[in-house]
Coordinates of C-alpha atoms in Angstrom, one line a residue:
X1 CA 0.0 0.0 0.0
X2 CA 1.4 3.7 -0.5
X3 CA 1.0 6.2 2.0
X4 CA 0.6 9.9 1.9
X5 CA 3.3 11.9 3.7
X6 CA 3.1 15.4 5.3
X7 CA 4.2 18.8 4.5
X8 CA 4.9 22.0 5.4
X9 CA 5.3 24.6 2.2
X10 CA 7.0 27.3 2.1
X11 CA 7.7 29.7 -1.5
X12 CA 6.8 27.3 -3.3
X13 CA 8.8 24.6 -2.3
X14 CA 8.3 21.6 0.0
X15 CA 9.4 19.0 2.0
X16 CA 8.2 15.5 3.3
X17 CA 8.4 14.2 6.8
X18 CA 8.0 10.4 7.5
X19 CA 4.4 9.0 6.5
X20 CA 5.0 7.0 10.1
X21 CA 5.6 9.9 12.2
X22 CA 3.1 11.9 10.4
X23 CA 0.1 13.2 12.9
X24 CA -3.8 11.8 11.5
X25 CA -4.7 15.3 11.3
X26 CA -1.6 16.8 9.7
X27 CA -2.5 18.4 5.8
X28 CA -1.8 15.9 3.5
X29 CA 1.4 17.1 1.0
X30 CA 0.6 18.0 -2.5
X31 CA 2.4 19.4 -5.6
X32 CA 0.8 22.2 -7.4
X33 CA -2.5 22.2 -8.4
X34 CA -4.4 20.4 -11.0
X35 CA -7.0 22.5 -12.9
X36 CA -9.8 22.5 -15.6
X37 CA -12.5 25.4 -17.4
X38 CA -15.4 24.9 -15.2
X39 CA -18.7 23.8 -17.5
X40 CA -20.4 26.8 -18.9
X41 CA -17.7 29.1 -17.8
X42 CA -15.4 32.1 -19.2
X43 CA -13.1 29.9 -19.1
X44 CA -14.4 27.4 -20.5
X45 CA -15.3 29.6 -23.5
X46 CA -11.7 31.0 -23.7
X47 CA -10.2 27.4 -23.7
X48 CA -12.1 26.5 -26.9
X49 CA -11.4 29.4 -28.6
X50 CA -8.0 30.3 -30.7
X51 CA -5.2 29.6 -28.3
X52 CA -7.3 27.0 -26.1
X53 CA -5.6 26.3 -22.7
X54 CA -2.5 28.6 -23.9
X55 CA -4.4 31.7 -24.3
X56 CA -6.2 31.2 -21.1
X57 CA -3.2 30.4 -18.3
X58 CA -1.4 33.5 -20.8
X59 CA -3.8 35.5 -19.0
X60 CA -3.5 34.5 -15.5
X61 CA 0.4 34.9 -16.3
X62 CA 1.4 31.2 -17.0
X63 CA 3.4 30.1 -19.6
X64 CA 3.2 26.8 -21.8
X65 CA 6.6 25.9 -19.5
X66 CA 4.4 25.9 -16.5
X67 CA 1.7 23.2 -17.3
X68 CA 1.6 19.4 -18.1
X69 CA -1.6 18.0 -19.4
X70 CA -3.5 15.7 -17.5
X71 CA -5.7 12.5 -19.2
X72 CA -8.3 13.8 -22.1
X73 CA -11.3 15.0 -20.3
X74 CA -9.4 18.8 -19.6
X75 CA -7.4 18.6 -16.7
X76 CA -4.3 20.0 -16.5
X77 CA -0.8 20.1 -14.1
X78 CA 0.3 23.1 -12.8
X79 CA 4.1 22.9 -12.2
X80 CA 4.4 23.3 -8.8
X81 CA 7.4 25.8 -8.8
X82 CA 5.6 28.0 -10.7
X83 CA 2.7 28.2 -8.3
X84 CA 4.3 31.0 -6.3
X85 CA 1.0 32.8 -4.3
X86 CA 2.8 35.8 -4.1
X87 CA 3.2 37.1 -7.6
X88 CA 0.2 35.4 -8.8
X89 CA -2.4 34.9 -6.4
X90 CA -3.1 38.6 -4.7
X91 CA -0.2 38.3 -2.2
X92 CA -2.0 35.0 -0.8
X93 CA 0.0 34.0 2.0
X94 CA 2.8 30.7 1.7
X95 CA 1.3 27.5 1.5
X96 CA 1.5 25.4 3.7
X97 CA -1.7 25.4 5.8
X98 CA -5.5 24.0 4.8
X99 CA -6.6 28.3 5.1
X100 CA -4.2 29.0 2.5
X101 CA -4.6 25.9 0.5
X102 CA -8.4 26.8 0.8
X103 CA -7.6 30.1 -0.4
X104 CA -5.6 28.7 -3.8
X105 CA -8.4 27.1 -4.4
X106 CA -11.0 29.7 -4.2
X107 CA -8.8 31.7 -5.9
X108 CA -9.1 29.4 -9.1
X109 CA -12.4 28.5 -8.6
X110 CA -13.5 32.1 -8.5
X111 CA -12.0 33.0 -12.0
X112 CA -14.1 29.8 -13.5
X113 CA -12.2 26.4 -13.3
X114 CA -12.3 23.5 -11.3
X115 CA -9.2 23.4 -8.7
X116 CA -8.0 20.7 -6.7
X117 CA -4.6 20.0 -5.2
X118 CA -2.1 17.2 -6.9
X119 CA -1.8 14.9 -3.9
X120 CA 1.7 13.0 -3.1
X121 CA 1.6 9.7 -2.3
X122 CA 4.7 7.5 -1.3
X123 CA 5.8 3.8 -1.0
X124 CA 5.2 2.2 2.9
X125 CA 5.3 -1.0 3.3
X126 CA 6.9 -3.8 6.8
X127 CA 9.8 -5.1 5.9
X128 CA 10.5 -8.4 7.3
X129 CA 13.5 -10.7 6.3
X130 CA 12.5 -13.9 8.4
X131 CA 9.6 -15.9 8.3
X132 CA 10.6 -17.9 4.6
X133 CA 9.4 -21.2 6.0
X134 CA 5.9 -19.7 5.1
X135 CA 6.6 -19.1 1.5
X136 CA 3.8 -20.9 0.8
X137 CA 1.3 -19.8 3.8
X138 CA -0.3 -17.2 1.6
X139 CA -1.2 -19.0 -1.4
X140 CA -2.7 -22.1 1.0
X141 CA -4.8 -19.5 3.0
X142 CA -6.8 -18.5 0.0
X143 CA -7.1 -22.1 -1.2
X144 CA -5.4 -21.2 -4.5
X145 CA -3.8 -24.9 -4.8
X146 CA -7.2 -26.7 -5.2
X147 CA -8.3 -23.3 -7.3
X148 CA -5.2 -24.1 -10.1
X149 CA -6.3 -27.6 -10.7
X150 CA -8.9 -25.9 -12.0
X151 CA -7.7 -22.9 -13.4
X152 CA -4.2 -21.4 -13.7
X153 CA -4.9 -18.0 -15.1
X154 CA -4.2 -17.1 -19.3
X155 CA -2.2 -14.9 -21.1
X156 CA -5.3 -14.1 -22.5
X157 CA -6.0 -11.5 -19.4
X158 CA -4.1 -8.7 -18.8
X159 CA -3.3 -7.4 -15.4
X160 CA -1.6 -3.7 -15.3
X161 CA 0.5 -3.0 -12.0
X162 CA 0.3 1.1 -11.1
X163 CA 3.3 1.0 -9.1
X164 CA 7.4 1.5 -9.1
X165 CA 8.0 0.2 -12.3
X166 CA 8.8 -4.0 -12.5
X167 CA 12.4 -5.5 -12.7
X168 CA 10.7 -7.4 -16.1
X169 CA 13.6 -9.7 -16.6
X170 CA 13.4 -10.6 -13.5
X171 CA 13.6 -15.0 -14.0
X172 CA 10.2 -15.8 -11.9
X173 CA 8.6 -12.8 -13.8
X174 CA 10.3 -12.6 -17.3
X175 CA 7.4 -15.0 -19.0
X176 CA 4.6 -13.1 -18.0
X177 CA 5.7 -9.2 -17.8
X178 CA 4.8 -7.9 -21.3
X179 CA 6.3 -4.0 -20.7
X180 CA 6.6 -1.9 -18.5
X181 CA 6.1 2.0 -19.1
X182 CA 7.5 5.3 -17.4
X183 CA 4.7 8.2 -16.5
X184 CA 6.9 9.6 -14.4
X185 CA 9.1 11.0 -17.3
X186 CA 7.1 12.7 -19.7
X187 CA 5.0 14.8 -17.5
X188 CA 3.8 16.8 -20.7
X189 CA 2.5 13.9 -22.9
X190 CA -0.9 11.9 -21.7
X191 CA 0.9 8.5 -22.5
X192 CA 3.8 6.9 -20.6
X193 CA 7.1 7.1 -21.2
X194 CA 10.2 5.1 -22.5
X195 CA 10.5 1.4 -20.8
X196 CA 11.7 1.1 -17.3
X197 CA 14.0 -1.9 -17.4
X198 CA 14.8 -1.6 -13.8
X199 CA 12.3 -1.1 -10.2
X200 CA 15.0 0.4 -8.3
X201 CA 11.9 1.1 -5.3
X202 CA 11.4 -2.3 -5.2
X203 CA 7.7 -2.5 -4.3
X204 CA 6.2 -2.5 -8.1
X205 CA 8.6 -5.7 -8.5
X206 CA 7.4 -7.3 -5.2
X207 CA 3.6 -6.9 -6.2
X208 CA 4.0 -7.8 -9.7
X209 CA 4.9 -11.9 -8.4
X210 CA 2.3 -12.0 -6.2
X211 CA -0.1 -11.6 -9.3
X212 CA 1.9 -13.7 -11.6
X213 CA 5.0 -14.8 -10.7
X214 CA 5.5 -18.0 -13.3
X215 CA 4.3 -21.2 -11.7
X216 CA 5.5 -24.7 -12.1
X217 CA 9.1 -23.1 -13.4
X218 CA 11.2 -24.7 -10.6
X219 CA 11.9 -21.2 -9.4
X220 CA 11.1 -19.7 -5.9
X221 CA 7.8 -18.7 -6.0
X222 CA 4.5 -18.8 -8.0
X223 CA 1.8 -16.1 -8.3
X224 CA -1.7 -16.4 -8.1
X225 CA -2.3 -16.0 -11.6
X226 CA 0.6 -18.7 -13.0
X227 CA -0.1 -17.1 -16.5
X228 CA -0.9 -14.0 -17.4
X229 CA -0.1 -11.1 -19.3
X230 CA 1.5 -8.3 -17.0
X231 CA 1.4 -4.9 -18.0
X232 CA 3.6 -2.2 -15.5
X233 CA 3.2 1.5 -15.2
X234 CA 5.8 3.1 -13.2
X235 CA 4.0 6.2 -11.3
X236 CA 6.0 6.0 -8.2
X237 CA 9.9 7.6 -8.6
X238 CA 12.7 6.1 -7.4
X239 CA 12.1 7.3 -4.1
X240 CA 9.0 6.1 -4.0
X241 CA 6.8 9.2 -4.6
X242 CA 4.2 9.9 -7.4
X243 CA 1.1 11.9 -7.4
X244 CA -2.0 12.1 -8.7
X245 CA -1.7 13.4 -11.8
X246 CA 0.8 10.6 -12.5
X247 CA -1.5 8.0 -11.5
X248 CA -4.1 9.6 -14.3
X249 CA -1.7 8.8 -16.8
X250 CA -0.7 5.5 -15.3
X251 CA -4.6 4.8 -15.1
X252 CA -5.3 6.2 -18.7
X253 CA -2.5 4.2 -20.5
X254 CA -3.2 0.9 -18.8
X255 CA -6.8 1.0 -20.2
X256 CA -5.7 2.0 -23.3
X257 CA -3.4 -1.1 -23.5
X258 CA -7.0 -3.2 -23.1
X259 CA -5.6 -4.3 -19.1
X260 CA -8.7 -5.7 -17.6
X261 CA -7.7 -5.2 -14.2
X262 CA -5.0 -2.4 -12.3
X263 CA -3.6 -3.5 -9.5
X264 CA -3.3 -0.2 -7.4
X265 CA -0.8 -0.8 -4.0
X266 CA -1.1 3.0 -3.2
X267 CA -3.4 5.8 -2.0
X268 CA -3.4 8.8 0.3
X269 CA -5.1 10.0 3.2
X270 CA -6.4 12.6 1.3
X271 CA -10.2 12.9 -0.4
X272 CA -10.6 11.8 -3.4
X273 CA -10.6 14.1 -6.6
X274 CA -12.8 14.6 -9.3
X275 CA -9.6 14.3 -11.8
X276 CA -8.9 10.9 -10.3
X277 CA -12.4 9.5 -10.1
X278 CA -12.8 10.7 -14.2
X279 CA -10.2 7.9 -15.1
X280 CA -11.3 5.1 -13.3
X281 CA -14.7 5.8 -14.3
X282 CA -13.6 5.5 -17.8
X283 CA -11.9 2.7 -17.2
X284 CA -14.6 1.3 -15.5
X285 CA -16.6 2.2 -18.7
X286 CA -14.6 0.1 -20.6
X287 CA -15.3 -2.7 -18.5
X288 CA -12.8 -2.6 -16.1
X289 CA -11.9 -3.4 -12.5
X290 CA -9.9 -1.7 -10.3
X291 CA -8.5 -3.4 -7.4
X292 CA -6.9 -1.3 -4.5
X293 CA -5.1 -1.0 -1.3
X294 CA -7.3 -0.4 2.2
X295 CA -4.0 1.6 3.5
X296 CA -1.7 0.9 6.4
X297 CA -3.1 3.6 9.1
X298 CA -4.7 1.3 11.3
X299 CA -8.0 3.5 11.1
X300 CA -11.8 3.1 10.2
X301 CA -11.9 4.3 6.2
X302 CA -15.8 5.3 6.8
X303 CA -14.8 7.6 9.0
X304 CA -12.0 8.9 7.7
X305 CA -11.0 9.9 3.8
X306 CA -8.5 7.7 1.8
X307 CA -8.1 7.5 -2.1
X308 CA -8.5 5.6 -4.4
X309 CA -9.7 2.7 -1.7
X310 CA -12.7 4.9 -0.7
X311 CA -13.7 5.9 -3.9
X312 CA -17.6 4.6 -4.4
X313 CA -17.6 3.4 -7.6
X314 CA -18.5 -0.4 -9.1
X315 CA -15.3 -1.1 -10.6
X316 CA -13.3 -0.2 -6.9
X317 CA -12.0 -3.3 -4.6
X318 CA -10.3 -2.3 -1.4
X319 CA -8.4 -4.8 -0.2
X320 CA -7.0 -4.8 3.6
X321 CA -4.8 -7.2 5.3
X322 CA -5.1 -10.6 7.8
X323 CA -2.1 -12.5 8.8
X324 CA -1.6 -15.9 8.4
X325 CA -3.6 -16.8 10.8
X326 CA -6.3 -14.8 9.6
X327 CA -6.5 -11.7 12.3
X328 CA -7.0 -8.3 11.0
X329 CA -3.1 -6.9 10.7
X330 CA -2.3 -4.2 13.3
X331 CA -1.5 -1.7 10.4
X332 CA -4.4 -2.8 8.2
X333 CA -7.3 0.1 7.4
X334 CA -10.7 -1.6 7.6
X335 CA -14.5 -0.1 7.3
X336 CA -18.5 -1.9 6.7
X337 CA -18.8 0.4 4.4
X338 CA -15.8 0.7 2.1
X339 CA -13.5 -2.2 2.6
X340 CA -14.3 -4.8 0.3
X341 CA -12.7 -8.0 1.7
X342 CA -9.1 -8.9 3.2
X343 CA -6.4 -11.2 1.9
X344 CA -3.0 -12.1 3.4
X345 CA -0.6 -9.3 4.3
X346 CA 1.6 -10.4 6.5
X347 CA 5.3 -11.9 6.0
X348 CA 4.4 -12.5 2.0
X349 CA 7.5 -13.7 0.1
X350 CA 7.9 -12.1 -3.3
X351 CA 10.1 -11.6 -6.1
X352 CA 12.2 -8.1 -5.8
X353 CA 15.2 -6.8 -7.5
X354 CA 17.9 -7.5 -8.6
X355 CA 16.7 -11.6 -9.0
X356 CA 16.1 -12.3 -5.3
X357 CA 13.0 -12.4 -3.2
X358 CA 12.4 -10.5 0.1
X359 CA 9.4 -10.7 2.5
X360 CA 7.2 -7.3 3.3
X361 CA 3.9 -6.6 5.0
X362 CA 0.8 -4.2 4.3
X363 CA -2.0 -3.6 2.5
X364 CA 0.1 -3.3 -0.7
X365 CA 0.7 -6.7 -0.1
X366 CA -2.9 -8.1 0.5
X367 CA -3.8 -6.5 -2.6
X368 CA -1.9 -7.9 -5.8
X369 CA -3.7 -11.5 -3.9
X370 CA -6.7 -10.1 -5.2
X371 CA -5.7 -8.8 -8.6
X372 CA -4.7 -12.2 -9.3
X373 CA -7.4 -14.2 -8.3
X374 CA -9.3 -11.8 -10.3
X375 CA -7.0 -12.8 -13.6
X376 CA -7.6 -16.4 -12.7
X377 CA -11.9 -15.7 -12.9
X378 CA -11.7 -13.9 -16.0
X379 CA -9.2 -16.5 -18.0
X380 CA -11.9 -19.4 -16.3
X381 CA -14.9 -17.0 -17.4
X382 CA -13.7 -15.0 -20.3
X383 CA -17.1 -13.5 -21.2
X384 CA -17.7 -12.7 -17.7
X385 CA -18.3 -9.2 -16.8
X386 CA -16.6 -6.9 -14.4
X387 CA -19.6 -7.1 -11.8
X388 CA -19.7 -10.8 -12.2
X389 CA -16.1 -11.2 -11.9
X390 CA -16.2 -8.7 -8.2
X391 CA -19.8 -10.3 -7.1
X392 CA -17.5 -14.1 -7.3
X393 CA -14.4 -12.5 -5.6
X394 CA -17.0 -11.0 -2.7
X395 CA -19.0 -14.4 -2.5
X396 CA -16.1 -16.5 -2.3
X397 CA -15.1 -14.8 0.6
X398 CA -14.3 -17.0 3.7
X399 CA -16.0 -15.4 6.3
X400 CA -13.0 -15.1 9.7
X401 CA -13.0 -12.8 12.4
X402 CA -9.8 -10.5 11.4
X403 CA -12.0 -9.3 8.0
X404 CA -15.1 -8.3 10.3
X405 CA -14.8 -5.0 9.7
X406 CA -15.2 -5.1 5.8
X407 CA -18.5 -5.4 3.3
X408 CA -18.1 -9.2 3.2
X409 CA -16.7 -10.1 6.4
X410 CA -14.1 -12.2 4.7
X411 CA -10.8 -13.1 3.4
X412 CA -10.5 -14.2 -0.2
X413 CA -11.0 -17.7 -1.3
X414 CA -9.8 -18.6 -4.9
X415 CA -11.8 -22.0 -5.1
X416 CA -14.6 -20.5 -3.6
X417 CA -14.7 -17.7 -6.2
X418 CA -14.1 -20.2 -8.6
X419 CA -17.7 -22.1 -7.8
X420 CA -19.4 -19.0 -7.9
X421 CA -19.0 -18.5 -11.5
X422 CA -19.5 -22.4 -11.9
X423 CA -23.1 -22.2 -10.5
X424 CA -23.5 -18.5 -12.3
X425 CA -22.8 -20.0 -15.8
X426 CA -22.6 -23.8 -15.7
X427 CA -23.1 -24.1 -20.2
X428 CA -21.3 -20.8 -20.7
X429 CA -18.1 -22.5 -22.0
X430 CA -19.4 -25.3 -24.0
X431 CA -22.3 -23.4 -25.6
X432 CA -19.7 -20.5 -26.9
X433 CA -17.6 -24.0 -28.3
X434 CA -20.2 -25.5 -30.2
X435 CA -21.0 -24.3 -33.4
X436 CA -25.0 -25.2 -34.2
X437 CA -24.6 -24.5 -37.7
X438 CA -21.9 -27.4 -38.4
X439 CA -22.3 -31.1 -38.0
X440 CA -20.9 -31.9 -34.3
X441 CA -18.1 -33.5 -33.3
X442 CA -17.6 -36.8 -31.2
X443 CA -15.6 -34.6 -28.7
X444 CA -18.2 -31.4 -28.8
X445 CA -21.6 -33.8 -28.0
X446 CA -19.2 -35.6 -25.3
X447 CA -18.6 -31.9 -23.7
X448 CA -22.0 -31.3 -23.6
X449 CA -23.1 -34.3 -22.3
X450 CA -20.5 -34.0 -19.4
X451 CA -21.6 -30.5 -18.6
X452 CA -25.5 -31.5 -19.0
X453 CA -24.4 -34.1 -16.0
X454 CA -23.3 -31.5 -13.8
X455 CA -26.1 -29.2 -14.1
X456 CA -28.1 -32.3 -13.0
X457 CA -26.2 -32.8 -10.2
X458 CA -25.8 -29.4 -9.1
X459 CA -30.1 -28.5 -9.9
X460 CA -31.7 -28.4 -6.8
X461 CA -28.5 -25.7 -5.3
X462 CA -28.1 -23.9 -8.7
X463 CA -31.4 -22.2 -9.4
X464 CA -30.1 -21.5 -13.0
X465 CA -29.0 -25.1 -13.7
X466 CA -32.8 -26.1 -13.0
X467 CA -34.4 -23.7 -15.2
X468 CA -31.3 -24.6 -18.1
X469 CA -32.6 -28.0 -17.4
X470 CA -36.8 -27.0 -18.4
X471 CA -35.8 -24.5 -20.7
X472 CA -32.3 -25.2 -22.7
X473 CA -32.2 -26.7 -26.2
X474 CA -28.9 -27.5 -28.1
X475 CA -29.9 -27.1 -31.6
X476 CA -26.5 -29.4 -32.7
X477 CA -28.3 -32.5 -34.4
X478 CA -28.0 -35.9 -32.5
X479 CA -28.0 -34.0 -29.1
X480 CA -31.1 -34.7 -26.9
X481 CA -32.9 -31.6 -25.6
X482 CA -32.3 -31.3 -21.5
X483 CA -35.4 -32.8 -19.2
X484 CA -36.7 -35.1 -22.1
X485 CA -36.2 -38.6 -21.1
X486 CA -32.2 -38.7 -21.5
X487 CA -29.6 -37.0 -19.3
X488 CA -25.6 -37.9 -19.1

């Protein structure tokens, strides 16, 4: 999970104190200020006219040096050196404080555009270097063993990491890691960068394996999803910082690439913006999920703001943490209302650069369990949707006393999950298979005998098997219609 750090601001400049140290009530840090024409505004009407943005920020005595553009719906980075309050904002006093922040804002808001800070959020994880005789704990605790005799993922599904960057040639990672992109160094383009060969953080590497490390390699470890295709955006620097403007791109250029699911180890303690919430509902649009870290503050997230996690929209899963022995984690967040289930968090082995493997704790770690269960669902269901794919992961769940403070009241079971789309679509796969226009197969009426005997079995629990069994006909000649004298 990434943490938001604090700040004090002074001319323009800033700089962090430790997220541990850092007081609940302290202003979260931000860099400059990302801002849009308001609808049916002045400025909205002088940023479609000749010049556009230009023309307009020309005018409020900004330069094209001064701004980065921000996604495609209008938003756009103010460099936050140039954002001096002095010279440009009335003699507003130094930032540094919510009043003056407050102020900024107004400031924009009052001249016609929609203002919100550009929040910092930073790498925080618990390292631990012990503990390896429980390499496996994690994997066993969500049943994922018995779940990967029945599915092992497919490289079919795509999985984008919004983290540090990946180490991609890393030997447990280099089958499944596709590329990995840089937002971090071309602030003035929408798309991501050159490749980033190397995670010198270390986290984005660390999350990546427990996706989808390779399995059954002879290697260290295996991810949840043994095959997949991994897409990385690095938004974090090399210290471990990004903000939100970054994450946009990271966000934007991962849906672009046709990722199904982001796995999102970060967030802030800060509330959420209407910048952010734009690109995942887009991406949600597209049919997307968007999987995300609880946070490691150890507080009630109903209560208290933290983004993206608390962001109520369909596509968002928060994830927090239990330990091995399923308790909630000291450091985990948790909430009825905005968690979405746990996973393990506690002492998880995973790959990290250069080739080794290290163990680390947190929220960032319970939730890269989750992204890769999800890969698993949607390479067992590939015509599944988003909803169906989140309504199996939350009715999996094992319900255990550490995740009581979450939607579900559990901790992620893969097999579980796994049965839920079973009983949701028990034809799905050999219906989409058969062809009813072409004479069938020996092979294509023995599938769909097979499957015709397990909605039998399973019709008096499966409501939809039953009616399949009254209503279903398989217009392939020589097969016999369902619930007319002849089953399997």
């Amino acid at each position: 999970m990434l943490m938001i750090a604090t700040t004090r601001r002074s001319s323009g400049t800033c700089t962090m104190a430790a997220s541990s140290s850092s007081s609940p009530d302290a202003p979260p840090e931000y860099e400059g200020f990302l801002i849009r024409p308001a609808s049916d505004s002045a400025a909205a009407e002088a940023a479609a006219g000749e010049g556009g943005h230009m023309q307009m920020l020309s005018d409020l005595g900004y330069s094209a040096q001064d701004i980065s553009m921000v996604g495609t719906d209008g938003w756009i980075l103010l460099d936050p050196s140039k954002v001096d309050p002095d010279a440009r904002h009335g003699g507003l006093a130094a930032l540094g404080t919510p009043e003056s922040t407050e102020q900024i804002l107004q400031d924009f808001k009052s001249r016609g555009y929609d203002a919100e800070p550009n929040y910092v959020m930073t790498a925080q994880v618990v390292p631990n270097d012990a503990l390896y005789s429980s390499i496996a704990a994690n994997m066993r605790l969500i049943n994922a063993e018995s779940a990967w005799d029945i599915s092992k993922g497919s490289k079919s599904v795509k999985v984008c990491v919004i983290d540090s960057g990946i180490q991609f040639n890393h030997p447990d990672l280099a089958g499944n890691v596709i590329t990995v992109h840089d937002a971090t160094s071309k602030p003035n383009n929408n798309e991501a960068g050159a490749p980033a060969e190397n995670d010198v953080h270390g986290h984005g590497t660390h999350c990546t394996g427990t996706v989808g490390a390779v399995g059954n390699n002879g290697i260290f470890v295996a991810g949840v999803s043994w095959s997949v295709s991994i897409l990385g955006c690095k938004f974090l620097d090399n210290a471990g910082r990004g903000t939100t403007a970054t994450a946009i791109i990271c966000i934007n250029w991962c849906r672009q690439q046709g990722a199904k699911i982001t796995s999102n180890s970060w967030g802030s303690r800060s509330p959420a913006t209407d910048a952010l919430k734009a690109a995942i509902r887009a991406s949600q649009d597209a049919g997307h999920l968007f999987i995300a870290a609880a946070g490691n503050n150890g507080i009630d997230i109903d209560n208290n703001d933290f983004s993206p996690a608390g962001i109520k929209l369909p596509a968002v899963i928060a994830v927090g943490a239990v330990d091995s022995s399923d308790r909630l984690a000291y450091f985990s967040n948790r909430g009825k209302k905005t968690v979405h289930l746990f996973a393990p968090g506690v002492d998880i082995i995973s790959t990290y650069p250069t080739n080794t493997y290290k163990a680390l704790s947190g929220t960032s770690m319970a939730t890269p369990h989750v992204s890769g269960a999800a890969a698993v669902l949607w390479s067992y269901r590939p015509s599944a949707t988003a909803a169906q794919i989140k309504e199996a992961l939350l009715k999996g769940v094992d319900v255990v006393p550490g995740a009581a403070l979450s939607q579900t009241g559990g901790r992620l079971n893969l097999r579980k999950s796994l049965q839920v789309l079973q009983n949701n679509f028990p034809l799905l796969d050999v219906l989409q298979d058969l062809d009813a226009a072409s004479r069938p197969s020996r092979t294509s009426l023995e599938a769909t005998f097979t499957v015709l005997h397990w909605v039998t079995r399973h019709s008096t629990t499966c409501p939809a098997c039953a009616q399949l069994l009254q209503d279903v006909q398989l217009s392939t000649s020589g097969v016999p219609r369902a619930g007319h004298g002849t089953t399997a």
